[in-house]
CSV table of C-alpha atoms in Angstrom, one decimal:
chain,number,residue,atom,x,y,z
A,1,UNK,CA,77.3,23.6,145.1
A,2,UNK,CA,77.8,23.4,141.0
A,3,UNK,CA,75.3,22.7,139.6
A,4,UNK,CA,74.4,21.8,135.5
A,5,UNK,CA,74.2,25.5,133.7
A,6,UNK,CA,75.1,28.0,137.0
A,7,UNK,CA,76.3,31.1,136.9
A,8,UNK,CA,79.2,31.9,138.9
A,9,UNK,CA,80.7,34.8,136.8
A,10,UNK,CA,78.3,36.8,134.5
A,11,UNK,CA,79.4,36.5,130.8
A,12,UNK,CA,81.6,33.2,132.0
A,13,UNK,CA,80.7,29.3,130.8
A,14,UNK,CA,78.5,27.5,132.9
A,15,UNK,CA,79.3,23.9,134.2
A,16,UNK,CA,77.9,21.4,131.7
A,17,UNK,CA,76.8,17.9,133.6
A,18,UNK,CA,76.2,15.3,131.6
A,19,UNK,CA,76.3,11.3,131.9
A,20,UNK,CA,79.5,9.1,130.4
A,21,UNK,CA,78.1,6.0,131.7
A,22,UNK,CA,74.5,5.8,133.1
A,23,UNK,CA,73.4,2.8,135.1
A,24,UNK,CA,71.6,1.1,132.3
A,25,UNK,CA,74.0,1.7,130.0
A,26,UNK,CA,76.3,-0.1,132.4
A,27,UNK,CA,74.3,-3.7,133.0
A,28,UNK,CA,76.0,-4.4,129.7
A,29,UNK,CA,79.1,-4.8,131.4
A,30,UNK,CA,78.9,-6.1,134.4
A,31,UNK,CA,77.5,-9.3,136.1
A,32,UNK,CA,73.8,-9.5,136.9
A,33,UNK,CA,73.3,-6.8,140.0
A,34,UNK,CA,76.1,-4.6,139.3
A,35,UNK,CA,75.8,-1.4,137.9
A,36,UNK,CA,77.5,2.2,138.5
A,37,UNK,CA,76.9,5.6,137.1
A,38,UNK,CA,80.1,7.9,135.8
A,39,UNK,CA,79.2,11.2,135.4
A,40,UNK,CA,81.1,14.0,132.8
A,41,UNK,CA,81.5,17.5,133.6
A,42,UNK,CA,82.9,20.7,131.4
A,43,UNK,CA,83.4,23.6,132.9
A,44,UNK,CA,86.0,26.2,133.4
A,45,UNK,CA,88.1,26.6,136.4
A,46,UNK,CA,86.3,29.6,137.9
A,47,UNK,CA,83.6,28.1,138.8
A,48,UNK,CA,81.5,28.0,142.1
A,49,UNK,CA,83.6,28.5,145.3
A,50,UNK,CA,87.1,28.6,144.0
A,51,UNK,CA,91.3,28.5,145.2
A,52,UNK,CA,93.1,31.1,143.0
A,53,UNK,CA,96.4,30.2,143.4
A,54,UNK,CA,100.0,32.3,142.3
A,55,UNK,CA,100.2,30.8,139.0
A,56,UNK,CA,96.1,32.6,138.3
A,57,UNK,CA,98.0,35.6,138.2
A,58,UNK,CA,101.8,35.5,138.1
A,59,UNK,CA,103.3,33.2,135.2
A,60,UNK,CA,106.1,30.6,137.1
A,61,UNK,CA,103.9,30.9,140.2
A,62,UNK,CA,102.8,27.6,142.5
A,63,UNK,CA,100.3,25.9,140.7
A,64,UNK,CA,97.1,23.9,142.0
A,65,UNK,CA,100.1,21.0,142.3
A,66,UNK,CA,102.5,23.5,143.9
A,67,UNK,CA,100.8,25.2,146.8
A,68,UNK,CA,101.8,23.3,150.2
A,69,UNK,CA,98.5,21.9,151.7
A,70,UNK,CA,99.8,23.6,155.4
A,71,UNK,CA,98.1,26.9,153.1
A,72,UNK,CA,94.7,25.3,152.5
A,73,UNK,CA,94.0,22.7,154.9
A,74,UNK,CA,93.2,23.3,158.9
A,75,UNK,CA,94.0,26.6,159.2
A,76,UNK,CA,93.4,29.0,162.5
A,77,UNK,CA,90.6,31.3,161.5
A,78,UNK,CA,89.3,34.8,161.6
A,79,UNK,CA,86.1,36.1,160.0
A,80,UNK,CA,86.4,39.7,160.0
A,81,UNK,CA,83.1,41.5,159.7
A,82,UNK,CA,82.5,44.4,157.0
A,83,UNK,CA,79.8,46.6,158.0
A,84,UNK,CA,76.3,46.9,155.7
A,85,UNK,CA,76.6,48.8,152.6
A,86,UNK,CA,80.7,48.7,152.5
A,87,UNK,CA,81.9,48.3,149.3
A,88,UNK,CA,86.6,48.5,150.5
A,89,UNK,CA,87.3,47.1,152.9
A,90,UNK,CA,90.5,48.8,153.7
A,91,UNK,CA,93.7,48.6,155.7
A,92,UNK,CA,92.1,50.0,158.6
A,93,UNK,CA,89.0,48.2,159.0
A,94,UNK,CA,91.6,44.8,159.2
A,95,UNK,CA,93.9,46.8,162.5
A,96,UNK,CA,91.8,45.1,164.9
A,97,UNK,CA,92.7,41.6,164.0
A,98,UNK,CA,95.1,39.2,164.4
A,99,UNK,CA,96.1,37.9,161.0
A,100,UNK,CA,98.9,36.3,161.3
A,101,UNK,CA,99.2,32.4,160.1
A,102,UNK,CA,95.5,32.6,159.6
A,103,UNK,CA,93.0,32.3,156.7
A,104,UNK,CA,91.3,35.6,157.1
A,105,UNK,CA,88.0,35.4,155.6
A,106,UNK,CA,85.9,38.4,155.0
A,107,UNK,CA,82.1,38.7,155.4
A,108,UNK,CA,79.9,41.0,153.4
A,109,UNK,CA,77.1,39.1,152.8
A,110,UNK,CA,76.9,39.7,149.0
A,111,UNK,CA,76.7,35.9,149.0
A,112,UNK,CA,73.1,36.4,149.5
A,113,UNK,CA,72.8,37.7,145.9
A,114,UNK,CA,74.6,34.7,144.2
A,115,UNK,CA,72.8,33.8,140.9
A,116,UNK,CA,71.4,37.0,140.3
A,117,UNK,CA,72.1,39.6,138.2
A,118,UNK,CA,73.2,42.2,141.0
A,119,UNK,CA,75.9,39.7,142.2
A,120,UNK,CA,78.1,40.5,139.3
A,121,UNK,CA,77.5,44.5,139.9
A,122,UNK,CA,79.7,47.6,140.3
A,123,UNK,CA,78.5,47.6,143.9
A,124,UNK,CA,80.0,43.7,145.0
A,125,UNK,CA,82.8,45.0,148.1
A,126,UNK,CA,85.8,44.2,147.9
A,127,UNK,CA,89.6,44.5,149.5
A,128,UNK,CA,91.8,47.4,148.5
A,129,UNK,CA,94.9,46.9,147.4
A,130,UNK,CA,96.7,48.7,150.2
A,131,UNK,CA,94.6,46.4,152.5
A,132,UNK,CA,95.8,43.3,150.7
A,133,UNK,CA,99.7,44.8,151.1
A,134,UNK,CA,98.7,45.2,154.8
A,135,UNK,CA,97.7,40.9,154.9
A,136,UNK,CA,100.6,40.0,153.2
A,137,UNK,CA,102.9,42.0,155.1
A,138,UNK,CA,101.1,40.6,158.6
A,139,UNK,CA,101.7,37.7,157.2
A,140,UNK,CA,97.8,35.8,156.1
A,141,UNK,CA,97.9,33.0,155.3
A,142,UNK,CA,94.9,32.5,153.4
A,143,UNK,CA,92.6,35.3,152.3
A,144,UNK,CA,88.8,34.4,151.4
A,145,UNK,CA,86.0,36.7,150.8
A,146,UNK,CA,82.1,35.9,150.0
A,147,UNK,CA,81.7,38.5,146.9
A,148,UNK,CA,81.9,38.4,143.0
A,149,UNK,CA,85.6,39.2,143.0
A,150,UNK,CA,88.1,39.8,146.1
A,151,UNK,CA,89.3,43.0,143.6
A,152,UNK,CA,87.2,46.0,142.4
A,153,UNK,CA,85.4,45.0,139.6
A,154,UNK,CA,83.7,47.6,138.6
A,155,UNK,CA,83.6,50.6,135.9
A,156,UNK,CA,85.9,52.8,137.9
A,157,UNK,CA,88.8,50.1,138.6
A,158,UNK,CA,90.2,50.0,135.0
A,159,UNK,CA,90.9,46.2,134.5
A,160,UNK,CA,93.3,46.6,137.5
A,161,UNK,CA,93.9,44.0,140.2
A,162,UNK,CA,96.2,45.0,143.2
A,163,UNK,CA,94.1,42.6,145.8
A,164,UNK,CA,94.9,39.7,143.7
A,165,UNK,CA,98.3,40.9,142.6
A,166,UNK,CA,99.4,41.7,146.2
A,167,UNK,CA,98.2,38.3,147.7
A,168,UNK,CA,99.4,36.1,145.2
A,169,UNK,CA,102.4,37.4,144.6
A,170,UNK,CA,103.2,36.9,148.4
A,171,UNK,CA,102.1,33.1,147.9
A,172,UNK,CA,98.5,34.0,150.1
A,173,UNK,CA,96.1,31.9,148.2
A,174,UNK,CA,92.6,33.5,147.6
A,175,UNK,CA,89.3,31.7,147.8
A,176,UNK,CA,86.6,33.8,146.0
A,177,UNK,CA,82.7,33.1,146.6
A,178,UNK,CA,82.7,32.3,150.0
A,179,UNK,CA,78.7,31.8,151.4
A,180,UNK,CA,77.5,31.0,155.0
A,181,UNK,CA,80.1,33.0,156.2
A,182,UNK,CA,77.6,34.5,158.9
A,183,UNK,CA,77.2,31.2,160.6
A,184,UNK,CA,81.1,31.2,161.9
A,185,UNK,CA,82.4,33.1,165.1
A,186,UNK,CA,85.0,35.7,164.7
A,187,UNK,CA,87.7,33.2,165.6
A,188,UNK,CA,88.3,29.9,167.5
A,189,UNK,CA,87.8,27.8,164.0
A,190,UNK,CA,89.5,25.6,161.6
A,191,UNK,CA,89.5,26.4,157.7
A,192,UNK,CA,89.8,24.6,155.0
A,193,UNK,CA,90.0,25.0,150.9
A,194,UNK,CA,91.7,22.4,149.7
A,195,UNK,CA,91.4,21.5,145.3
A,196,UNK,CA,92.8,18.6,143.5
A,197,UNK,CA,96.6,18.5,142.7
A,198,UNK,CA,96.2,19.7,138.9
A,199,UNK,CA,99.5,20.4,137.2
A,200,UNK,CA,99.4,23.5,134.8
A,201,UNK,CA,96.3,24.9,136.6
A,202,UNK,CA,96.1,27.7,138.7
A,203,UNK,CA,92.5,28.1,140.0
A,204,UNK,CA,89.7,24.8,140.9
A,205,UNK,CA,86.5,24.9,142.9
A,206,UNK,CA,86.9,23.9,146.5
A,207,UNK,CA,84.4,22.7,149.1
A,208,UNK,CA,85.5,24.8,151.8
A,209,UNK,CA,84.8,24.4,155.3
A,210,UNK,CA,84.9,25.1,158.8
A,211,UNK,CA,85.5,23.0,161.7
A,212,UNK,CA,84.3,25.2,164.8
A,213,UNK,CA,86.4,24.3,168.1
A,214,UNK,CA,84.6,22.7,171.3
């Protein structure tokens, strides 16, 4: 959920929500009975749950406009679970899955500490870069994960971003601050994270989602 004046990324611009036209302003324009409400939003593109696409990272990469939707819409599933207090999750921890085609999503539970200062920490887990090699070349099709960053972000990492670099170069698109992740089985679901069609852009908050099979 965005909300007016949330965090997603410490030190990042929150999402301004504002009114352009409220109903009372809008009797003036209408007939009798007929009113609407249009609201305005600022905010930067990295903001809530969000699609990073190949052009975030790689200049001439698929944009929010380029990316096929058979990447971000009803995808095979696999939640793959990272034991408490892991900070990689590395190549080996992702050998007992089957990754191939599907939108592998990675549980941590640092969701839980969204909106507070410890979110944004040098502890958040994340996916090594040799681990992200070994999803592109198994061929993900979608990588998602519920922490601050799906790359190292803290002190020791140096700016560097082989996760992101890896995935997107392969055309995987990555969704970052995945929640509720702990409600899913391990498989036998559809995913979804699907953003607008915005030329030029290369990230957008998503409402992603899970259909569960019967």
């Amino acid at each position: 959920m965005i909300s007016d004046g949330m965090i997603t990324l410490p030190g990042w611009p929150a999402p301004e929500i504002t009114d352009w036209l409220t109903f009372a302003a809008s009797r003036e324009r209408y007939a009798p009975g007929t009113e609407f409400h249009v609201a305005w939003i600022n905010m930067i593109a990295n903001t809530g749950t969000y699609l990073d696409t190949p052009a975030h990272r790689w200049a001439g990469g698929d944009d929010l406009a380029g990316v096929s939707l058979d990447r971000l819409a009803d995808l095979p599933g696999v939640v793959v679970r990272v034991p408490a207090g892991t900070r990689s999750v590395d190549r080996l921890m992702l050998a007992p899955y089957e990754v191939a085609g599907r939108a592998v999503l990675l549980h941590t539970g640092w969701d839980v500490h969204f909106g507070t200062e410890r979110y944004g920490g040098p502890e958040a887990p994340y996916l090594t870069g040799d681990a992200a090699q070994a999803l592109a070349d198994t061929g993900a099709a979608l990588v998602g994960i519920d922490s601050i960053n799906i790359d190292d972000m803290g002190p020791a990492a140096g700016g560097v971003r082989p996760a992101h670099s890896t995935l997107l170069a392969a055309g995987i698109p990555v969704v970052e601050h995945l929640t509720g992740l702990g409600a899913l089985p391990p498989s036998g679901f559809r995913f979804t994270a699907a953003p607008p069609m915005v030329s030029g852009m290369g990230t957008f908050p998503v409402r992603a989602f899970a259909a569960v099979n019967p």
